[in-house]
Amino acid sequence: MKNRLLLTLLSTLCLSACSQNITRIENELFPGTGKKYQNIYPGTYQGRGPHHAYDDVDFLLPTEKKTVEQGMISFAHSGIDKTFGFDYEKLLSPTAEINSRNAGHITWLGHASFLIQKTNGDAFVTDPVFGEFDGYGWVGSKVIDDLNRLGDAPIKADQLDFVTAIMVSHNHYDHLNSETLNRFNGNTALYLPLDTADDVNYQQGPITEMGWYTQTKHNNTDLHFLPANHTSSHGAFDTDESLWGSWLMNDGKHTVYFAGDTGYSPIFKDIQQQVGDIDVCLMPIVAYPRGARKMHMSPEDAVQAALDLGCKVFIPWGYGTWALGFEHVNEPLRRLARAVQDMKPHFIVKTLLVGEGVNYAELLNTSN
């Protein structure tokens, strides 16, 4: 797989549908076949586990423990109140300052949403979902409490008028939201995995669908769409009919990697062989217990994946926005701290509050 980028042939097909300008970039080694997609590797951790010694560690305080019975309709029920003792207000940054002048900054906007402002002036947002689920997911949220957001996003899409591109990792409802997307400024480009455009009604700008190990250029930044170990669905009968993946932004000076939802597998070593060591890695650390481990990473999995990728700065995400996993929402950050203590990775770990930003350019300079 080492020479995949050099050996693949890229084909670009421009389509016009529903007044949308759609560009499709495919890789002949992983083409869109019209059939179901599958991961390059199976997830390393199959089955319910336990998969790691941490699975048997109690990371909760006595004041956070409350048992609940399973209702007639539930989502990821684990016998506990997953938000008991959690205070969303304490997760919000008291000094959030989001503006167009923050070059070289990464700001966490909750769950998988990041504002990434490159030093070259380009500004991107990943997986923006600034409200409740929409569409089919909205229906589910009306009958299942776990699908309701735990607190408001720190900003609205129409306040990010300096953003010129959005990257979406896959079409699950906590990552793809048409209502949020259509509140961005006009002429905002939307980058999607292959066969995902049908899941949005996007009218704000051009759409580009991309396959694994393909790349394009947005203004002054190279965008790479890379694999992940996950799945897709946006309805009741379309599982794995669209692609999923991760994104790499390279402005020629720094690389920023957004992993999307993913389980741990050898794919991270393959990615590193293709693109080299990565400066900043934005890594998920939630929704990992039980059978979900094959498509979501535990905190220690995320640390290992970042080591595989050769990351210099590690920024976790996913915690505290929804209670979508089996774990209590307070557990992932504590489990991450334990993993960092035990594994002693060589990279910088930077944990953010919702709305908090970090000057990654300065952070990288101090680490060199």
Short mmCIF file of C-alpha atoms in Angstrom, two decimals:
data_model
loop_
_atom_site.label_atom_id
_atom_site.label_comp_id
_atom_site.label_asym_id
_atom_site.label_seq_id
_atom_site.Cartn_x
_atom_site.Cartn_y
_atom_site.Cartn_z
CA MET A 1 0.00 0.00 0.00
CA LYS A 2 3.08 2.19 0.27
CA ASN A 3 2.90 3.43 -3.31
CA ARG A 4 -0.87 3.67 -3.54
CA LEU A 5 -0.97 7.39 -4.21
CA LEU A 6 1.55 7.07 -7.01
CA LEU A 7 -0.15 4.12 -8.67
CA THR A 8 -3.80 5.13 -8.53
CA LEU A 9 -5.55 6.79 -11.42
CA LEU A 10 -7.99 9.49 -10.51
CA SER A 11 -11.06 10.20 -12.57
CA THR A 12 -13.18 13.30 -12.10
CA LEU A 13 -16.77 13.43 -13.29
CA CYS A 14 -18.84 16.55 -13.04
CA LEU A 15 -22.57 15.96 -12.62
CA SER A 16 -25.52 18.30 -12.35
CA ALA A 17 -28.44 17.14 -10.20
CA CYS A 18 -31.10 19.11 -8.34
CA SER A 19 -29.29 22.33 -9.35
CA GLN A 20 -26.22 21.15 -7.41
CA ASN A 21 -22.73 21.30 -8.89
CA ILE A 22 -21.27 17.89 -7.93
CA THR A 23 -17.73 16.78 -8.67
CA ARG A 24 -16.83 13.14 -8.09
CA ILE A 25 -13.21 12.08 -7.51
CA GLU A 26 -12.66 8.33 -7.52
CA ASN A 27 -9.71 6.06 -6.93
CA GLU A 28 -9.56 3.01 -9.17
CA LEU A 29 -8.33 0.83 -6.33
CA PHE A 30 -11.42 1.75 -4.26
CA PRO A 31 -14.07 2.71 -6.82
CA GLY A 32 -17.68 3.54 -6.19
CA THR A 33 -19.30 0.39 -7.51
CA GLY A 34 -22.93 1.06 -6.74
CA LYS A 35 -22.72 -1.74 -4.16
CA LYS A 36 -22.07 -1.67 -0.45
CA TYR A 37 -18.72 -0.35 0.75
CA GLN A 38 -16.57 -2.17 3.28
CA ASN A 39 -13.55 -1.36 5.42
CA ILE A 40 -10.07 -2.11 4.10
CA TYR A 41 -9.33 -3.97 7.34
CA PRO A 42 -11.72 -5.53 9.84
CA GLY A 43 -11.76 -3.75 13.18
CA THR A 44 -9.08 -5.04 15.54
CA TYR A 45 -11.58 -5.52 18.39
CA GLN A 46 -14.56 -7.70 17.47
CA GLY A 47 -17.31 -8.81 19.83
CA ARG A 48 -18.34 -7.47 23.23
CA GLY A 49 -15.02 -7.83 25.03
CA PRO A 50 -13.58 -6.99 27.49
CA HIS A 51 -10.78 -5.89 25.16
CA HIS A 52 -8.51 -4.05 27.60
CA ALA A 53 -7.82 -3.94 31.34
CA TYR A 54 -9.43 -0.49 31.42
CA ASP A 55 -12.75 -2.09 30.53
CA ASP A 56 -12.93 -3.36 34.10
CA VAL A 57 -11.88 -0.06 35.73
CA ASP A 58 -14.53 2.10 37.38
CA PHE A 59 -13.85 5.68 36.27
CA LEU A 60 -16.94 7.19 37.93
CA LEU A 61 -17.31 9.03 41.22
CA PRO A 62 -19.95 7.85 43.72
CA THR A 63 -21.93 11.03 43.02
CA GLU A 64 -22.17 10.08 39.33
CA LYS A 65 -23.70 6.63 39.77
CA LYS A 66 -27.39 6.09 39.21
CA THR A 67 -29.00 2.94 37.86
CA VAL A 68 -31.94 3.11 35.45
CA GLU A 69 -34.22 0.48 34.02
CA GLN A 70 -34.44 -0.08 30.30
CA GLY A 71 -37.47 1.51 28.72
CA MET A 72 -39.57 0.20 25.87
CA ILE A 73 -37.46 2.25 23.44
CA SER A 74 -33.82 2.89 24.32
CA PHE A 75 -30.47 3.58 22.67
CA ALA A 76 -27.19 2.12 23.96
CA HIS A 77 -28.76 1.19 27.30
CA SER A 78 -26.13 0.15 29.87
CA GLY A 79 -28.14 0.18 33.10
CA ILE A 80 -26.80 3.56 34.23
CA ASP A 81 -27.89 7.14 33.85
CA LYS A 82 -25.13 8.21 31.46
CA THR A 83 -25.42 11.92 32.26
CA PHE A 84 -25.99 11.77 36.04
CA GLY A 85 -23.55 14.18 37.69
CA PHE A 86 -22.58 15.76 34.35
CA ASP A 87 -22.73 19.55 34.00
CA TYR A 88 -22.57 20.78 30.41
CA GLU A 89 -21.96 24.36 31.54
CA LYS A 90 -18.61 23.29 33.01
CA LEU A 91 -17.62 21.93 29.58
CA LEU A 92 -18.13 25.33 27.92
CA SER A 93 -15.16 27.64 27.54
CA PRO A 94 -15.70 30.90 29.47
CA THR A 95 -13.32 32.77 27.17
CA ALA A 96 -14.32 31.54 23.73
CA GLU A 97 -13.26 33.97 21.01
CA ILE A 98 -14.01 32.80 17.49
CA ASN A 99 -13.15 35.16 14.67
CA SER A 100 -11.56 35.30 11.22
CA ARG A 101 -8.20 36.58 12.53
CA ASN A 102 -7.23 33.39 14.41
CA ALA A 103 -4.80 32.04 11.84
CA GLY A 104 -3.11 28.82 12.93
CA HIS A 105 -5.93 27.99 15.36
CA ILE A 106 -8.13 24.94 15.93
CA THR A 107 -11.37 25.50 17.87
CA TRP A 108 -13.58 22.69 19.15
CA LEU A 109 -17.27 23.35 18.48
CA GLY A 110 -18.59 20.20 20.17
CA HIS A 111 -18.69 16.48 19.27
CA ALA A 112 -16.91 16.09 15.88
CA SER A 113 -17.15 19.74 14.84
CA PHE A 114 -13.92 21.74 14.60
CA LEU A 115 -13.09 25.12 13.14
CA ILE A 116 -9.65 24.80 11.55
CA GLN A 117 -8.01 28.09 10.54
CA LYS A 118 -4.83 27.43 8.63
CA THR A 119 -1.85 29.79 8.69
CA ASN A 120 -2.37 30.41 4.96
CA GLY A 121 -5.78 31.98 5.60
CA ASP A 122 -7.97 29.01 4.63
CA ALA A 123 -10.72 28.16 7.13
CA PHE A 124 -12.52 24.81 7.33
CA VAL A 125 -15.18 23.19 9.48
CA THR A 126 -15.51 19.43 10.06
CA ASP A 127 -18.82 17.59 10.57
CA PRO A 128 -20.87 20.63 11.61
CA VAL A 129 -23.98 19.69 13.63
CA PHE A 130 -24.92 22.77 15.65
CA GLY A 131 -28.42 21.71 16.68
CA GLU A 132 -30.48 18.56 17.13
CA PHE A 133 -30.51 15.77 14.57
CA ASP A 134 -32.57 16.43 11.45
CA GLY A 135 -34.58 14.23 9.10
CA TYR A 136 -35.00 10.62 10.17
CA GLY A 137 -32.75 11.32 13.17
CA TRP A 138 -35.14 14.03 14.37
CA VAL A 139 -37.91 11.44 14.64
CA GLY A 140 -35.70 9.21 16.78
CA SER A 141 -34.76 12.08 19.09
CA LYS A 142 -38.43 12.62 19.93
CA VAL A 143 -38.76 9.17 21.49
CA ILE A 144 -35.20 8.44 22.71
CA ASP A 145 -33.63 10.86 25.20
CA ASP A 146 -30.07 9.68 24.42
CA LEU A 147 -30.40 11.24 20.97
CA ASN A 148 -30.95 14.75 22.39
CA ARG A 149 -28.06 17.18 22.56
CA LEU A 150 -26.73 17.89 26.07
CA GLY A 151 -26.11 21.59 25.47
CA ASP A 152 -26.06 24.30 22.84
CA ALA A 153 -23.24 24.69 20.34
CA PRO A 154 -20.97 27.69 21.03
CA ILE A 155 -21.69 29.31 17.66
CA LYS A 156 -24.13 29.34 14.75
CA ALA A 157 -23.17 28.51 11.19
CA ASP A 158 -24.09 31.95 9.86
CA GLN A 159 -21.54 33.47 12.24
CA LEU A 160 -18.75 31.62 10.42
CA ASP A 161 -18.95 33.66 7.23
CA PHE A 162 -15.16 33.44 6.78
CA VAL A 163 -15.29 29.65 6.39
CA THR A 164 -14.99 28.61 2.75
CA ALA A 165 -15.13 24.81 3.00
CA ILE A 166 -16.78 22.07 5.03
CA MET A 167 -15.60 18.46 5.24
CA VAL A 168 -17.97 15.68 6.34
CA SER A 169 -16.62 12.28 7.39
CA HIS A 170 -19.80 10.20 6.92
CA ASN A 171 -23.57 10.42 6.89
CA HIS A 172 -24.58 9.44 10.44
CA TYR A 173 -26.87 12.04 11.99
CA ASP A 174 -24.39 13.29 14.57
CA HIS A 175 -21.98 14.15 11.72
CA LEU A 176 -24.21 15.22 8.81
CA ASN A 177 -26.93 17.81 9.29
CA SER A 178 -28.56 19.57 6.34
CA GLU A 179 -30.09 22.29 8.50
CA THR A 180 -26.69 23.34 9.83
CA LEU A 181 -25.00 23.02 6.43
CA ASN A 182 -27.48 25.30 4.72
CA ARG A 183 -26.91 28.09 7.25
CA PHE A 184 -23.33 28.58 6.12
CA ASN A 185 -22.38 31.43 3.83
CA GLY A 186 -23.14 31.12 0.12
CA ASN A 187 -20.29 29.72 -2.01
CA THR A 188 -19.07 27.51 0.85
CA ALA A 189 -17.67 24.33 -0.71
CA LEU A 190 -18.84 21.00 0.69
CA TYR A 191 -16.56 17.94 0.60
CA LEU A 192 -18.21 14.56 1.12
CA PRO A 193 -17.40 10.86 0.88
CA LEU A 194 -18.55 9.10 -2.29
CA ASP A 195 -22.32 8.67 -2.68
CA THR A 196 -23.20 10.99 0.21
CA ALA A 197 -24.58 13.95 -1.77
CA ASP A 198 -28.01 12.34 -1.98
CA ASP A 199 -28.25 12.62 1.82
CA VAL A 200 -28.10 16.42 1.84
CA ASN A 201 -30.11 19.17 0.25
CA TYR A 202 -27.17 21.55 0.03
CA GLN A 203 -27.61 24.79 -1.90
CA GLN A 204 -24.82 26.97 -0.50
CA GLY A 205 -21.99 26.00 -2.85
CA PRO A 206 -20.29 23.31 -4.91
CA ILE A 207 -20.16 19.70 -3.71
CA THR A 208 -17.19 17.38 -4.17
CA GLU A 209 -17.50 13.66 -3.41
CA MET A 210 -14.22 11.84 -2.85
CA GLY A 211 -12.98 8.26 -2.54
CA TRP A 212 -10.28 6.88 -0.25
CA TYR A 213 -6.72 8.01 -1.00
CA THR A 214 -7.80 10.80 -3.33
CA GLN A 215 -6.95 14.45 -3.04
CA THR A 216 -7.94 17.85 -4.35
CA LYS A 217 -6.97 21.45 -3.71
CA HIS A 218 -9.13 24.00 -1.96
CA ASN A 219 -7.68 27.49 -2.33
CA ASN A 220 -4.17 27.10 -0.90
CA THR A 221 -4.68 23.81 0.95
CA ASP A 222 -4.43 20.22 -0.27
CA LEU A 223 -7.34 18.11 0.97
CA HIS A 224 -6.88 14.34 1.23
CA PHE A 225 -9.76 11.96 1.86
CA LEU A 226 -8.43 8.91 3.68
CA PRO A 227 -9.93 5.66 5.04
CA ALA A 228 -11.44 4.94 8.45
CA ASN A 229 -12.87 1.82 10.07
CA HIS A 230 -16.55 2.58 10.33
CA THR A 231 -19.88 2.29 8.54
CA SER A 232 -22.61 4.51 7.05
CA SER A 233 -26.37 4.88 6.96
CA HIS A 234 -28.80 7.78 6.70
CA GLY A 235 -32.04 5.82 6.52
CA ALA A 236 -33.51 2.49 7.42
CA PHE A 237 -32.28 0.54 4.38
CA ASP A 238 -29.07 2.19 3.09
CA THR A 239 -26.36 0.77 5.36
CA ASP A 240 -22.87 1.09 3.79
CA GLU A 241 -24.21 2.40 0.47
CA SER A 242 -22.13 5.56 0.92
CA LEU A 243 -18.48 5.84 1.89
CA TRP A 244 -16.98 7.03 5.19
CA GLY A 245 -13.50 8.21 6.05
CA SER A 246 -11.11 10.79 7.45
CA TRP A 247 -9.64 14.08 6.22
CA LEU A 248 -6.14 15.52 6.03
CA MET A 249 -5.49 19.22 5.43
CA ASN A 250 -2.00 20.11 4.20
CA ASP A 251 -1.13 23.77 3.60
CA GLY A 252 2.52 23.02 2.82
CA LYS A 253 3.58 24.00 6.32
CA HIS A 254 1.40 21.97 8.69
CA THR A 255 -0.82 18.90 8.38
CA VAL A 256 -4.06 18.52 10.34
CA TYR A 257 -5.83 15.16 10.42
CA PHE A 258 -9.48 14.67 11.35
CA ALA A 259 -10.15 10.98 11.97
CA GLY A 260 -13.94 10.98 11.78
CA ASP A 261 -15.65 8.08 13.52
CA THR A 262 -13.41 5.01 13.37
CA GLY A 263 -12.38 1.85 15.11
CA TYR A 264 -8.75 0.87 15.57
CA SER A 265 -7.11 -1.22 12.84
CA PRO A 266 -3.87 -1.33 10.79
CA ILE A 267 -5.35 1.43 8.59
CA PHE A 268 -3.53 4.10 10.59
CA LYS A 269 -0.14 2.63 9.74
CA ASP A 270 -1.17 2.56 6.08
CA ILE A 271 -2.18 6.22 6.23
CA GLN A 272 1.16 7.18 7.77
CA GLN A 273 2.99 5.32 4.99
CA GLN A 274 1.08 7.36 2.41
CA VAL A 275 1.24 10.86 3.91
CA GLY A 276 4.07 10.72 6.46
CA ASP A 277 3.99 11.88 10.07
CA ILE A 278 1.13 14.22 10.94
CA ASP A 279 1.37 17.46 12.90
CA VAL A 280 -2.09 17.62 14.54
CA CYS A 281 -4.47 14.70 15.02
CA LEU A 282 -8.12 15.24 15.97
CA MET A 283 -9.14 11.89 17.45
CA PRO A 284 -12.46 10.42 18.70
CA ILE A 285 -12.54 8.84 22.17
CA VAL A 286 -16.22 7.93 22.73
CA ALA A 287 -18.89 5.26 22.13
CA TYR A 288 -16.51 2.34 22.49
CA PRO A 289 -17.94 -0.24 24.95
CA ARG A 290 -19.46 -3.57 23.97
CA GLY A 291 -19.77 -4.41 20.27
CA ALA A 292 -19.17 -0.80 19.17
CA ARG A 293 -15.37 -1.15 19.64
CA LYS A 294 -14.90 -2.39 16.06
CA MET A 295 -16.10 0.98 14.71
CA HIS A 296 -15.30 3.41 17.55
CA MET A 297 -12.05 3.93 19.44
CA SER A 298 -11.60 3.85 23.18
CA PRO A 299 -9.22 6.53 24.51
CA GLU A 300 -6.30 4.06 24.61
CA ASP A 301 -7.10 2.99 21.03
CA ALA A 302 -6.98 6.64 19.97
CA VAL A 303 -3.58 7.11 21.61
CA GLN A 304 -2.24 4.06 19.78
CA ALA A 305 -3.70 5.25 16.48
CA ALA A 306 -2.02 8.63 16.96
CA LEU A 307 1.28 6.86 17.60
CA ASP A 308 0.78 4.89 14.37
CA LEU A 309 0.14 8.16 12.52
CA GLY A 310 3.27 9.83 13.89
CA CYS A 311 1.26 12.66 15.45
CA LYS A 312 2.90 15.60 17.21
CA VAL A 313 -0.25 17.10 18.80
CA PHE A 314 -3.24 15.02 19.90
CA ILE A 315 -6.65 16.68 20.39
CA PRO A 316 -9.53 14.41 21.52
CA TRP A 317 -13.18 14.94 20.67
CA GLY A 318 -16.68 13.52 21.10
CA TYR A 319 -17.14 13.82 24.85
CA GLY A 320 -20.06 15.60 26.47
CA THR A 321 -22.20 16.57 23.46
CA TRP A 322 -24.47 13.52 23.21
CA ALA A 323 -24.79 10.34 25.29
CA LEU A 324 -24.64 8.06 22.26
CA GLY A 325 -22.33 5.40 23.68
CA PHE A 326 -22.82 2.89 26.47
CA GLU A 327 -20.34 4.76 28.70
CA HIS A 328 -21.05 7.61 31.12
CA VAL A 329 -20.18 10.93 29.48
CA ASN A 330 -17.63 11.72 32.20
CA GLU A 331 -15.62 8.56 31.57
CA PRO A 332 -13.73 9.16 28.26
CA LEU A 333 -11.52 12.05 29.44
CA ARG A 334 -10.58 10.22 32.63
CA ARG A 335 -9.82 7.07 30.67
CA LEU A 336 -7.72 9.14 28.26
CA ALA A 337 -5.73 10.63 31.15
CA ARG A 338 -5.07 7.11 32.44
CA ALA A 339 -3.99 5.92 28.99
CA VAL A 340 -1.60 8.86 28.57
CA GLN A 341 -0.15 8.20 32.02
CA ASP A 342 0.38 4.51 31.28
CA MET A 343 1.38 4.66 27.60
CA LYS A 344 3.55 7.81 27.84
CA PRO A 345 3.16 8.89 24.20
CA HIS A 346 5.71 11.30 22.77
CA PHE A 347 3.10 13.75 21.46
CA ILE A 348 1.42 16.73 23.13
CA VAL A 349 -2.09 16.04 24.41
CA LYS A 350 -4.35 19.08 24.31
CA THR A 351 -7.87 18.71 25.71
CA LEU A 352 -10.31 21.49 24.82
CA LEU A 353 -13.52 22.86 26.28
CA VAL A 354 -16.42 23.49 23.91
CA GLY A 355 -15.65 26.75 22.13
CA GLU A 356 -12.00 26.72 23.21
CA GLY A 357 -9.27 27.17 20.65
CA VAL A 358 -5.56 26.42 20.55
CA ASN A 359 -2.86 28.02 18.43
CA TYR A 360 -1.50 24.80 16.97
CA ALA A 361 1.18 26.61 14.97
CA GLU A 362 2.71 28.02 18.14
CA LEU A 363 2.29 24.70 19.93
CA LEU A 364 4.17 22.89 17.18
CA ASN A 365 6.97 25.46 17.26
CA THR A 366 7.45 24.98 20.99
CA SER A 367 7.52 21.18 20.60
CA ASN A 368 10.31 21.22 17.99
#
